[in-house]
Coordinates of N, CA, C and O and ligand atoms in Angstrom, one line a residue:
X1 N -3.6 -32.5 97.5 CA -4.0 -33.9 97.5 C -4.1 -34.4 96.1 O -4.8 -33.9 95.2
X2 N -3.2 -35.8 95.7 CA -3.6 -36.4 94.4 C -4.8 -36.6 94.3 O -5.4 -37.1 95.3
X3 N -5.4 -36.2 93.1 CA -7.2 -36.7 92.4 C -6.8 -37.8 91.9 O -7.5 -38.5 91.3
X4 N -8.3 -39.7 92.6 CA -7.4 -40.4 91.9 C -8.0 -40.6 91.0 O -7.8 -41.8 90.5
X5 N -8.9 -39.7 90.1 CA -9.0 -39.6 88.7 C -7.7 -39.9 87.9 O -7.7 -40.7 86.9
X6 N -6.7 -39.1 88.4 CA -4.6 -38.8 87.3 C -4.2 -40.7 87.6 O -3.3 -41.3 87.0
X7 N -4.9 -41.2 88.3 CA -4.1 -42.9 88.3 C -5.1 -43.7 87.5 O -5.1 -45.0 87.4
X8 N -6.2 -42.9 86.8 CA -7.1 -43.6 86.0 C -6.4 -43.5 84.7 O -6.4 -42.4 84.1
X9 N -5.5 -44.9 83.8 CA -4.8 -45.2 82.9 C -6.2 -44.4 81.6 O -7.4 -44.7 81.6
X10 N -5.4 -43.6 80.7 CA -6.1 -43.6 79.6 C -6.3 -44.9 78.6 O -5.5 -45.7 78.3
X11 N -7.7 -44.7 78.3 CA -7.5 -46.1 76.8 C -8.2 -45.3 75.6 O -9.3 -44.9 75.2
X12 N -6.4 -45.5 74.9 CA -6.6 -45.5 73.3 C -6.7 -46.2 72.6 O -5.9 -45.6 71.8
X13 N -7.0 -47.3 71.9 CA -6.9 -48.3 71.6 C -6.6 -48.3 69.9 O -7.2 -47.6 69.0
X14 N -5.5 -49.1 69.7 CA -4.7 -49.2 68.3 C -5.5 -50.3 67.7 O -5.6 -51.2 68.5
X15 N -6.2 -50.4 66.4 CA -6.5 -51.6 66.1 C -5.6 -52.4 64.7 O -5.6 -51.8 63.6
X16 N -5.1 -53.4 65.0 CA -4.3 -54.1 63.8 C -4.8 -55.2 63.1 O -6.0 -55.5 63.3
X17 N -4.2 -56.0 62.2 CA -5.4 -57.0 61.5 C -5.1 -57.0 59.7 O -5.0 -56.0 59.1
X18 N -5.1 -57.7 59.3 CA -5.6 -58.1 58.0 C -6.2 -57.1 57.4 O -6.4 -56.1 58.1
X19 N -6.6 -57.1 55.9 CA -7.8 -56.2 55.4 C -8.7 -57.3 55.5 O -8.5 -58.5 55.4
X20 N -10.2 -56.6 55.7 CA -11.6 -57.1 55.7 C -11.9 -57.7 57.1 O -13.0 -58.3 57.4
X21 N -10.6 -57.5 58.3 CA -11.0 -58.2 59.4 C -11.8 -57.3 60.5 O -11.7 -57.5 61.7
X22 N -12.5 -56.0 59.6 CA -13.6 -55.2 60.3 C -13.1 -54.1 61.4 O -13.9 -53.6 62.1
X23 N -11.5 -53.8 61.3 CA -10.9 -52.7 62.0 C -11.7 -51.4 62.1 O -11.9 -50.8 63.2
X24 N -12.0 -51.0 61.0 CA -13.1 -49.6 60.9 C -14.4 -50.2 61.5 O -15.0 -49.6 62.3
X25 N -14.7 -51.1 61.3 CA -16.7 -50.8 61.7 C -16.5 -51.5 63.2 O -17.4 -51.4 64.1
X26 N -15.2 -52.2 63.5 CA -15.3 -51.9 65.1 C -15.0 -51.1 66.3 O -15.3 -51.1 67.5
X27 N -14.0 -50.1 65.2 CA -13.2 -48.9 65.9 C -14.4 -48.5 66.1 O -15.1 -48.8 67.1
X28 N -14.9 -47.8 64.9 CA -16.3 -46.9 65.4 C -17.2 -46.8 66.1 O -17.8 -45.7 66.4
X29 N -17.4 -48.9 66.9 CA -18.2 -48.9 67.9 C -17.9 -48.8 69.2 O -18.6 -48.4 70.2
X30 N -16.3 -49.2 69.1 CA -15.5 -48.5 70.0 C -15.5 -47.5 71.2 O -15.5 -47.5 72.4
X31 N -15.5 -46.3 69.5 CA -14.9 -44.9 69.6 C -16.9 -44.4 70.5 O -17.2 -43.7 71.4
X32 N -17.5 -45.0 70.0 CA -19.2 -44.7 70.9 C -18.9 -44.9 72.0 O -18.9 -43.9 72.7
X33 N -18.3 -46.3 72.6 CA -18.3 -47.0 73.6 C -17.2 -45.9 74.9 O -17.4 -45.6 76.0
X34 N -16.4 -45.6 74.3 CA -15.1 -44.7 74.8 C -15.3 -43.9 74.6 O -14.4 -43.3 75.2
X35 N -16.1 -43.0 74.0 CA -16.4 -41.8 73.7 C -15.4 -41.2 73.9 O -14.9 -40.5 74.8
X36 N -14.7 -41.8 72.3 CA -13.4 -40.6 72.0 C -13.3 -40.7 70.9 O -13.5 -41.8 70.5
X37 N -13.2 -39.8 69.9 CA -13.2 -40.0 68.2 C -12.9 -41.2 67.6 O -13.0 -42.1 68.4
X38 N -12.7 -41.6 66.5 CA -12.5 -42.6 65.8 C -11.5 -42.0 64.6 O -11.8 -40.8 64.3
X39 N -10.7 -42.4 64.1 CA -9.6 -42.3 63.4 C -9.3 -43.7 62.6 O -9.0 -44.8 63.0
X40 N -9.5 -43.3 61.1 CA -9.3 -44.7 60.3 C -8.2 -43.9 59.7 O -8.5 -42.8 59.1
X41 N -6.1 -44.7 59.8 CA -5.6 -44.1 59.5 C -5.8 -44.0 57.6 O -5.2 -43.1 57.0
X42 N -6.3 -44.5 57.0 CA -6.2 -45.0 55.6 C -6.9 -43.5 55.1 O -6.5 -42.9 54.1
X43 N -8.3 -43.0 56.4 CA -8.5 -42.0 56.0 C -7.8 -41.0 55.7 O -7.5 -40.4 54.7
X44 N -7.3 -40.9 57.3 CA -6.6 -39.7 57.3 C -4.9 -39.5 56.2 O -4.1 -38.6 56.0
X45 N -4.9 -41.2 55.7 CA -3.9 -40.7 54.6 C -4.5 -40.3 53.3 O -3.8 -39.6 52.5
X46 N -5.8 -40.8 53.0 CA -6.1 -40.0 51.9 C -6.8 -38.3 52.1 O -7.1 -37.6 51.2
X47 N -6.7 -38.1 53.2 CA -7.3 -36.8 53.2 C -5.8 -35.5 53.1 O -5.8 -34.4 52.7
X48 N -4.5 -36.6 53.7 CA -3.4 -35.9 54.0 C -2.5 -35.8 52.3 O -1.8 -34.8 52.0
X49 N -2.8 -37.1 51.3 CA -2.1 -37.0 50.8 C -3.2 -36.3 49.3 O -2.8 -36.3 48.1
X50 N -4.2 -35.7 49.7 CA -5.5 -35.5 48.3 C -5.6 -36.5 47.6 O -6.1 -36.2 46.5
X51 N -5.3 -37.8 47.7 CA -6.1 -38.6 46.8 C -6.4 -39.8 47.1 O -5.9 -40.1 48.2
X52 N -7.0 -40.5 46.5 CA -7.1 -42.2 47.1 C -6.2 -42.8 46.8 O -5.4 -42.4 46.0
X53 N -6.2 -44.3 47.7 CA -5.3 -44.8 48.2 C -4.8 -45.4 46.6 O -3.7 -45.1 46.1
X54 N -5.9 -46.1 45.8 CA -5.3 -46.9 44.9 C -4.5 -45.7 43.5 O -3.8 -46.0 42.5
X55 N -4.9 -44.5 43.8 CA -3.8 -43.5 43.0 C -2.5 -43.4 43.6 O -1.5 -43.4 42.9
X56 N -2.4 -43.4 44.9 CA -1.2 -43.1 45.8 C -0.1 -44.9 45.5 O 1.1 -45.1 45.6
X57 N -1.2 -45.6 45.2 CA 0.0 -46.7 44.9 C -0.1 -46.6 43.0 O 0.9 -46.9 42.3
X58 N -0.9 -46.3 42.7 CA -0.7 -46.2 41.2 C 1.0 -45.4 40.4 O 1.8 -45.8 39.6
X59 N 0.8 -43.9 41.5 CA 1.5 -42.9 40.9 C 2.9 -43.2 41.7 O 3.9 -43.3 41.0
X60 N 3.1 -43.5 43.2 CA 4.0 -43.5 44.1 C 4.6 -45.1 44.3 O 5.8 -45.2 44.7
X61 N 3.7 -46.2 44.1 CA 4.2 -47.3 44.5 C 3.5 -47.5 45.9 O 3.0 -46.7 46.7
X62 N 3.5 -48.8 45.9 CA 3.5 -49.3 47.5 C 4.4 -48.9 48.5 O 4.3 -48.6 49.7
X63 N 5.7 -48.8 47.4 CA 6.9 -48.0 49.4 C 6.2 -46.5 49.5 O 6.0 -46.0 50.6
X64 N 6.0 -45.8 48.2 CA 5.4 -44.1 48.5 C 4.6 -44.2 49.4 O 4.7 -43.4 50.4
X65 N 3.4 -45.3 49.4 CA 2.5 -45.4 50.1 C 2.9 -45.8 51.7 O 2.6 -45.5 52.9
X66 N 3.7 -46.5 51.2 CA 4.2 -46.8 53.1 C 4.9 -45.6 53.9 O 4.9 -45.4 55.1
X67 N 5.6 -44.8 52.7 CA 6.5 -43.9 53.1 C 5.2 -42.9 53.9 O 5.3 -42.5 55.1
X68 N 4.2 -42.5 53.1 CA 2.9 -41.9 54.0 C 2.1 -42.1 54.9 O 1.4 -41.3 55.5
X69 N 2.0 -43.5 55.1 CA 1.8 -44.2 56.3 C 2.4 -44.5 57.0 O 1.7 -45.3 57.6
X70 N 3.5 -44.5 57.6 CA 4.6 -44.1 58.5 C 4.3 -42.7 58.7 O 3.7 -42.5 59.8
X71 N 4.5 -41.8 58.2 CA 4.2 -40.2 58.8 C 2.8 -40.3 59.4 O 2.6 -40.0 60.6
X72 N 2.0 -40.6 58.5 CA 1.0 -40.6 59.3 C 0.3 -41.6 60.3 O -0.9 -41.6 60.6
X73 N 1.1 -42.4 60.8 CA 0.8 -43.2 62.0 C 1.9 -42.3 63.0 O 1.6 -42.2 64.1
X74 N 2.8 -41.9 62.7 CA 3.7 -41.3 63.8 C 2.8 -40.0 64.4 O 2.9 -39.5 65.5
X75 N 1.9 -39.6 63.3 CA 1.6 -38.2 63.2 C 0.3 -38.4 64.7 O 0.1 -37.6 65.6
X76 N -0.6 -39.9 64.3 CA -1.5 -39.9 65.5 C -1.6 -40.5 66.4 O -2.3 -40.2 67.4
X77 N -0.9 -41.7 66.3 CA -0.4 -42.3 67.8 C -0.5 -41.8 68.7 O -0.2 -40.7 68.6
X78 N -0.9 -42.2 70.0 CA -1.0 -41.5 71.1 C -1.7 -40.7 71.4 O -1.8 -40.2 72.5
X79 N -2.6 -40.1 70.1 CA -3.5 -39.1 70.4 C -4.9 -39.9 71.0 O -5.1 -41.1 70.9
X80 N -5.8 -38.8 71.6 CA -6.9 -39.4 72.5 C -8.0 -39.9 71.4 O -9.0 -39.2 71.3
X81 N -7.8 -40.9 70.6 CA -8.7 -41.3 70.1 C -8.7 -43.2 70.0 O -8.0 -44.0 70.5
X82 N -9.8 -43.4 69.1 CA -9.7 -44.9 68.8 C -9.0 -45.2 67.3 O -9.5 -44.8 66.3
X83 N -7.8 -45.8 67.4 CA -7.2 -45.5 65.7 C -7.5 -47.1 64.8 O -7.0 -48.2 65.1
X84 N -7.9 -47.0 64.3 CA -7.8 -48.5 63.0 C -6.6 -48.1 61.8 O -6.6 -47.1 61.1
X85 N -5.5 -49.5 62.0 CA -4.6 -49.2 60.9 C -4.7 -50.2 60.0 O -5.0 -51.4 60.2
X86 N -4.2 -49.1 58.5 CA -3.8 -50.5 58.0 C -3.7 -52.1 58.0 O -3.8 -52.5 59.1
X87 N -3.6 -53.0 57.1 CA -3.2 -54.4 57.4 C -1.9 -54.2 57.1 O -1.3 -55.2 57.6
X88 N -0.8 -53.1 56.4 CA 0.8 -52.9 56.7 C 1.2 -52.1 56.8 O 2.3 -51.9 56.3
X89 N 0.4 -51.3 57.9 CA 1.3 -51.0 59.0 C 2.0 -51.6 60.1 O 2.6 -51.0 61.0
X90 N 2.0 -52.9 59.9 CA 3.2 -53.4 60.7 C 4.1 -54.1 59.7 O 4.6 -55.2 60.0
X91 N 4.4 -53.4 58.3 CA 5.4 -53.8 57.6 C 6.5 -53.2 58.1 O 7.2 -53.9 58.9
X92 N 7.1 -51.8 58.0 CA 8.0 -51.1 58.7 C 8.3 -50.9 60.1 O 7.6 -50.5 61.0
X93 N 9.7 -51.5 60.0 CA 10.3 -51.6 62.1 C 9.8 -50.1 62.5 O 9.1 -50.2 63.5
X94 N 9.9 -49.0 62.1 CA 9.8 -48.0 62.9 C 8.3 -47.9 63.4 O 7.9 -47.6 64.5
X95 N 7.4 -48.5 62.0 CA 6.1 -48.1 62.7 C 5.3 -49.2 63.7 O 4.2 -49.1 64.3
X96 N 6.3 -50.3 63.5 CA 6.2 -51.5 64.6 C 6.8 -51.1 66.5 O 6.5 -51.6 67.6
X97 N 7.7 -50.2 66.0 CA 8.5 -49.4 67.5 C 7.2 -48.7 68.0 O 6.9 -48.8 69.2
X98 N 6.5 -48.1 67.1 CA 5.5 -47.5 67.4 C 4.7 -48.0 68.2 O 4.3 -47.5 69.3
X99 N 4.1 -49.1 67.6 CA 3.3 -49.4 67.8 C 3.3 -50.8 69.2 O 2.3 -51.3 69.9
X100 N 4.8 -51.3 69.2 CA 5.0 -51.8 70.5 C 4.9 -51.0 71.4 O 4.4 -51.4 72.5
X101 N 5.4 -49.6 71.4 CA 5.5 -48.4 72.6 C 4.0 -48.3 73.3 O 3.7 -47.7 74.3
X102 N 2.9 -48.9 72.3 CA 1.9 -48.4 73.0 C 1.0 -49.2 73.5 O 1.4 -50.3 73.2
X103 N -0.3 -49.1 74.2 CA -1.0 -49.4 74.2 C -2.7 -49.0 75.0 O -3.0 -48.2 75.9
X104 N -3.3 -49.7 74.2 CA -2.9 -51.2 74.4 C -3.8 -51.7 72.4 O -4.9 -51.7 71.9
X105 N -2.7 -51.9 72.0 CA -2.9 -52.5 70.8 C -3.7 -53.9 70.6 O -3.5 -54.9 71.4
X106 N -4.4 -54.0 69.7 CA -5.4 -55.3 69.3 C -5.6 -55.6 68.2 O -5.9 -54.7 67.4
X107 N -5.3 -57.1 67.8 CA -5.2 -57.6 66.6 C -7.0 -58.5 66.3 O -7.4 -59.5 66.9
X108 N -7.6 -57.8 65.5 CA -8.5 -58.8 64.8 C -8.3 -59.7 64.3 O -7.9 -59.4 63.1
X109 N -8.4 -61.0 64.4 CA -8.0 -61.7 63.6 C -9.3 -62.9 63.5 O -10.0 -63.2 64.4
X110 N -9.5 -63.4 62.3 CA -10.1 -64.0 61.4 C -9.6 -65.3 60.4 O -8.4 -65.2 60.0
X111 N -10.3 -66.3 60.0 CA -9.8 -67.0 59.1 C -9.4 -66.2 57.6 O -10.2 -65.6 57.0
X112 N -8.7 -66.4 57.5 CA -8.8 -66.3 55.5 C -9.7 -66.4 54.5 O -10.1 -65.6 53.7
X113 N -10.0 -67.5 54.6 CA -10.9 -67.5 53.6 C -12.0 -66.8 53.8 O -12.8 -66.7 52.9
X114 N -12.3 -66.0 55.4 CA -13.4 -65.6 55.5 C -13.6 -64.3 55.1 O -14.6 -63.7 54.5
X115 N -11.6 -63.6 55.7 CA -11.3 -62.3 55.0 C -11.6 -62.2 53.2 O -11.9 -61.1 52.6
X116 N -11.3 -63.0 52.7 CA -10.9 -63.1 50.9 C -12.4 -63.0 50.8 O -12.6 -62.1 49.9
X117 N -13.5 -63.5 51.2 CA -14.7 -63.1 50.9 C -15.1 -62.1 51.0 O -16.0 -61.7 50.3
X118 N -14.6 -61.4 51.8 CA -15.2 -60.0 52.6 C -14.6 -58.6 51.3 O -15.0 -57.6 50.7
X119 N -13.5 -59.4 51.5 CA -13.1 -58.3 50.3 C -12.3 -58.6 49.3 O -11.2 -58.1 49.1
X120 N -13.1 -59.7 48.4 CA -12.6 -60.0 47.1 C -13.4 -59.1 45.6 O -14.5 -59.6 45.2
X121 N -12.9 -58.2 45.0 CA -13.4 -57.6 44.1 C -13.0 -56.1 44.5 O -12.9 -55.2 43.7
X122 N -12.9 -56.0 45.8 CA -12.7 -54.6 46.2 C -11.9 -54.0 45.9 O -10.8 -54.5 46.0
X123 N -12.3 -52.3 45.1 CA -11.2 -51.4 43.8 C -10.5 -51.0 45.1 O -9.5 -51.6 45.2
X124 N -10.6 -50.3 46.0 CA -10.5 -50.1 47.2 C -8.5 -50.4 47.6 O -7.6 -49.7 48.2
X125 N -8.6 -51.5 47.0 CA -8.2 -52.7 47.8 C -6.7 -53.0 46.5 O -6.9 -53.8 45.6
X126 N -5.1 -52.1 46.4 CA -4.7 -52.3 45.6 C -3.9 -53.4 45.8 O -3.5 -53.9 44.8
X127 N -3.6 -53.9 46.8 CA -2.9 -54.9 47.5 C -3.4 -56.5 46.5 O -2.8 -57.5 46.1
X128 N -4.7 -56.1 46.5 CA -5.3 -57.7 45.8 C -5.7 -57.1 44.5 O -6.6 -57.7 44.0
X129 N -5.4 -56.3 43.9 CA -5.7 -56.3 42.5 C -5.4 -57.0 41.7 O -4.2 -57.4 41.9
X130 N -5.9 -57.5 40.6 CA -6.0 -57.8 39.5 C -4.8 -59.7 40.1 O -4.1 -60.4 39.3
X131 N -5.0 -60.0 41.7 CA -4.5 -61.3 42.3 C -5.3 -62.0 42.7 O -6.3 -61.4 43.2
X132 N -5.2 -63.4 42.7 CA -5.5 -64.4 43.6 C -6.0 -63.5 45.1 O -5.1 -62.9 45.5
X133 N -7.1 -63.4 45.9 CA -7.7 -63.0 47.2 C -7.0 -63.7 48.1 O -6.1 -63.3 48.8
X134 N -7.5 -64.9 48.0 CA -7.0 -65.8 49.0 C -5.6 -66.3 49.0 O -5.3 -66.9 50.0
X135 N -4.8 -66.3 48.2 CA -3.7 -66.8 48.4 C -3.0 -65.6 48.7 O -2.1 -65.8 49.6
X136 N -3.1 -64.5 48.2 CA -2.4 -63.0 48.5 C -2.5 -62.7 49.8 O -1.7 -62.0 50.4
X137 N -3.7 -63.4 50.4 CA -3.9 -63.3 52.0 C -3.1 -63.9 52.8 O -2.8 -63.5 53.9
X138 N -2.7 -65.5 52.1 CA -1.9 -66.2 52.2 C -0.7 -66.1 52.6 O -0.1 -66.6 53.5
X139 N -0.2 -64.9 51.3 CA 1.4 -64.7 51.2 C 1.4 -63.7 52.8 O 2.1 -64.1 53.7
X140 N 0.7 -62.4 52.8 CA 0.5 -61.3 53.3 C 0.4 -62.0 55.2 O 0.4 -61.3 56.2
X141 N 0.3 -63.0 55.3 CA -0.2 -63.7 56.2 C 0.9 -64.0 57.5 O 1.1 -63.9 58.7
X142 N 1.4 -64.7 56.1 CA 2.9 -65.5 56.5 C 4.0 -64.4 56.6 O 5.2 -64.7 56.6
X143 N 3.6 -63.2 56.5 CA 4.7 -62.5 56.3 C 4.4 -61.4 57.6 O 5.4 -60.8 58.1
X144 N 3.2 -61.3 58.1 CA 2.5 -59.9 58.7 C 2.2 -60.8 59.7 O 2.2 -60.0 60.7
X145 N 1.8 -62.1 60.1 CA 1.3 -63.0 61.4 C 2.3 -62.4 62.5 O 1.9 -61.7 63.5
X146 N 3.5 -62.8 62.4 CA 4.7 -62.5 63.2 C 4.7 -61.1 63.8 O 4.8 -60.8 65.0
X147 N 4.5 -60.3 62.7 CA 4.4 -58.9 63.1 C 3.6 -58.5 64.5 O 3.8 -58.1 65.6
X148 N 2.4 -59.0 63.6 CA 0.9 -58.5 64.8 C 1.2 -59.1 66.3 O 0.9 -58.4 67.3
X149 N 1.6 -60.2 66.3 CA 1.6 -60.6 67.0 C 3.2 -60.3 67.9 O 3.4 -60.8 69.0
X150 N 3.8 -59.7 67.3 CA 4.7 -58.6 68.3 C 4.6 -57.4 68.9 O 5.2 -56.8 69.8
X151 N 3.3 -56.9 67.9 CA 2.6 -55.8 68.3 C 1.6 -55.8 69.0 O 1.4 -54.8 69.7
X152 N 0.6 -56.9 69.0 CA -0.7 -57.0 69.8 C -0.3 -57.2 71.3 O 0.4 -58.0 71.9
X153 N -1.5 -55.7 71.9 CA -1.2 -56.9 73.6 C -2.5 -57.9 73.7 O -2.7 -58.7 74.7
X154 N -3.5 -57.9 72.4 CA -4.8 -58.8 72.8 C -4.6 -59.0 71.4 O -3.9 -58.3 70.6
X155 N -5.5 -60.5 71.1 CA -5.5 -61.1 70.3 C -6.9 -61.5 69.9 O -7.3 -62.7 70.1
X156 N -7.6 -60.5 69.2 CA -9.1 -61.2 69.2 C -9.4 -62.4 67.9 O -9.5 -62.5 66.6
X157 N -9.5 -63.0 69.0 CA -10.0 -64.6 67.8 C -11.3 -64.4 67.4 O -12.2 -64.9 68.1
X158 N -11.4 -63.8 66.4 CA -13.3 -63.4 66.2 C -13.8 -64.9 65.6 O -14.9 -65.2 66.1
X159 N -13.4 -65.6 64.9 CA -14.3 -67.0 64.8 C -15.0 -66.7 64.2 O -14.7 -66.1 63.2
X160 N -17.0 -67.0 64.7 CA -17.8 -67.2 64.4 C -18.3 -65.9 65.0 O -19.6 -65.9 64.9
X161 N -17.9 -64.8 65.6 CA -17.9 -63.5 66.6 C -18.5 -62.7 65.4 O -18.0 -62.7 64.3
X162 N -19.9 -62.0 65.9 CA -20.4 -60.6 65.1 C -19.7 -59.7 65.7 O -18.8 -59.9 66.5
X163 N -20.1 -58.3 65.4 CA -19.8 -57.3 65.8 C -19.8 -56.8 67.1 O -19.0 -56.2 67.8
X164 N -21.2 -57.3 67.1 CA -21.4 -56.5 68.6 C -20.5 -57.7 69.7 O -19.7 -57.2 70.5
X165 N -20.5 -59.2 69.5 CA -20.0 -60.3 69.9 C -18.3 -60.0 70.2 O -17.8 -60.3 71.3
X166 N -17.8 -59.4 69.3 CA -16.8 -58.7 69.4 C -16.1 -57.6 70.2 O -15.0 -57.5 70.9
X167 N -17.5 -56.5 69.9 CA -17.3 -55.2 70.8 C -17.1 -56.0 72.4 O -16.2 -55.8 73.3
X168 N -17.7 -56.5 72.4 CA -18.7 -57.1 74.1 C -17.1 -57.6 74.6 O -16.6 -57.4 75.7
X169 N -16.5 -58.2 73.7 CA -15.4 -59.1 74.3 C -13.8 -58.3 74.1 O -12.8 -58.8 74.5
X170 N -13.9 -57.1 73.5 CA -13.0 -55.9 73.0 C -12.8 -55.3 74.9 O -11.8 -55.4 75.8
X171 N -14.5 -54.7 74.8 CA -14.2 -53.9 76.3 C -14.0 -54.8 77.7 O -13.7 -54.2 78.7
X172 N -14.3 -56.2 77.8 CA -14.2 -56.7 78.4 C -12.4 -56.7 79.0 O -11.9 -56.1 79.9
X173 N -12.0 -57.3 78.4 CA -10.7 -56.8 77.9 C -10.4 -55.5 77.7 O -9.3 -55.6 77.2
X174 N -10.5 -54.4 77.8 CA -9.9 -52.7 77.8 C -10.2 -52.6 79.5 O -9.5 -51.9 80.2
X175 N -11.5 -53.7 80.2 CA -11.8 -53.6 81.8 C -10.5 -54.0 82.4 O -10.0 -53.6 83.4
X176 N -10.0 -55.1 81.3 CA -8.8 -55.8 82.6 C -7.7 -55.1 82.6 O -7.1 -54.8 83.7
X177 N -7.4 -54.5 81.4 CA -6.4 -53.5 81.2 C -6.1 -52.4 82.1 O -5.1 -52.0 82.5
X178 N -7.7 -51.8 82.3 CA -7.6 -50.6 83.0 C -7.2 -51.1 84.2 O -6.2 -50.7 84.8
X179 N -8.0 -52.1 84.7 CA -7.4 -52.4 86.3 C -5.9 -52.5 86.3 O -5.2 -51.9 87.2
X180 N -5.3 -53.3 85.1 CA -4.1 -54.1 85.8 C -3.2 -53.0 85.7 O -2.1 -53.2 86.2
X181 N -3.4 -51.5 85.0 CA -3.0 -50.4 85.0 C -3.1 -49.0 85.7 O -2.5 -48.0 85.6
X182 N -4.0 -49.5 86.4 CA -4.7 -47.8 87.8 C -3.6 -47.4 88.1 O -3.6 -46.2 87.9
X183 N -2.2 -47.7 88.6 CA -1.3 -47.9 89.6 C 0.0 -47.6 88.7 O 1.1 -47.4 89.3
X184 N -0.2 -47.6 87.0 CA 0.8 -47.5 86.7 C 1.9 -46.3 87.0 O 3.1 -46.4 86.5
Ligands
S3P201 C1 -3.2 -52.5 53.0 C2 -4.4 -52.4 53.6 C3 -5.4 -51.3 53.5 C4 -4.6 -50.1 53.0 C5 -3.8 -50.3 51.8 C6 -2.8 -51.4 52.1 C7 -2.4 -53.7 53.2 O1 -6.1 -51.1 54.7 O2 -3.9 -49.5 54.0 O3 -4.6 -50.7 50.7 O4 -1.2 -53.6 52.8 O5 -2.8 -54.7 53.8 P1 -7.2 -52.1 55.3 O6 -6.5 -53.1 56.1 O7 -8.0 -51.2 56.2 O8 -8.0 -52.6 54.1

């Protein structure tokens, strides 16, 4: 006899987004909520490649860096956890194939100027160095809008949304998913 546990859709949830639009400290509440690990790929590239991110674009460039973030989104996709990526990881088509193939992927999204506050000054952060915050958000915007939104199957309009405001409206949304999927 089928258990109909096997028709209960797994949820892994991909998170996409901007930088500063809170992908890690929502995964994490997530990954509580789903009780399945939490995976920030940025980590897992600095742990894969020994060094931080802003050396890996120092010594390698931004494509080196993409070239390692492509491996390492191929590497954990699909695995049973909650993943937060990059804000370009959806620069490269392959890791966009990727990330259409799955889901169910979710875009945080936020105003600008709210992101450029959040993380303006951050060393962290080689993409806005020694640039304009907000207009680099700008450029990165108009260029990555399109993307996410080929990749997102949800679109969270966080607004005026805290965290928890967020989470609340995250799983609400992972509920509809699971239904409209029991059967797949
Ligand atoms: C980048 C975003 C960063 C990190 C790297 C490049 C980007 O991640 O992957 O600095 O191109 O937007 P966060 O979005 O987690 O800050």
């Amino acid at each position: 006899m089928s258990n109909p546990a096997d028709s209960q859709p797994q949820i892994y949830p991909v998170l996409i987004g901007l930088m500063g639009s809170g992908k890690t400290s929502i995964g994490k509440l997530l990954s509580k909520e789903l009780g399945i690990p939490f995976v920030d790929l940025d980590h897992y590239i600095v742990e894969k490649a020994g060094k931080t991110i802003p050396a890996i674009f120092e010594e390698q460039g931004e494509e080196g860096f993409r070239e390692i973030e492509s491996e390492a989104l191929a590497e954990v996709i699909g695995k049973p956890v909650v993943l937060s990526t990059g804000g370009g990881a959806v620069m490269r088509a392959e890791n966009r194939g990727l990330l259409e193939a799955h889901a169910p992927v979710i875009w945080l999204k936020s105003c600008l100027e709210f992101l450029a506050g959040r993380i303006d000054g951050d060393k962290n952060r080689p993409m806005i160095a020694g640039r304009d915050t907000l207009k680099t958000l700008q450029e990165l915007a108009e260029i990555r809008y399109p993307f996410y939104t080929q990749c997102a199957d949800y679109i969270l309009h966080r607004g005026e949304m805290n965290k928890a405001a967020s989470l609340h409206a995250i799983l609400q949304y992972l509920r509809r998913w699971k239904n409209e999927h029991a059967f797949d």
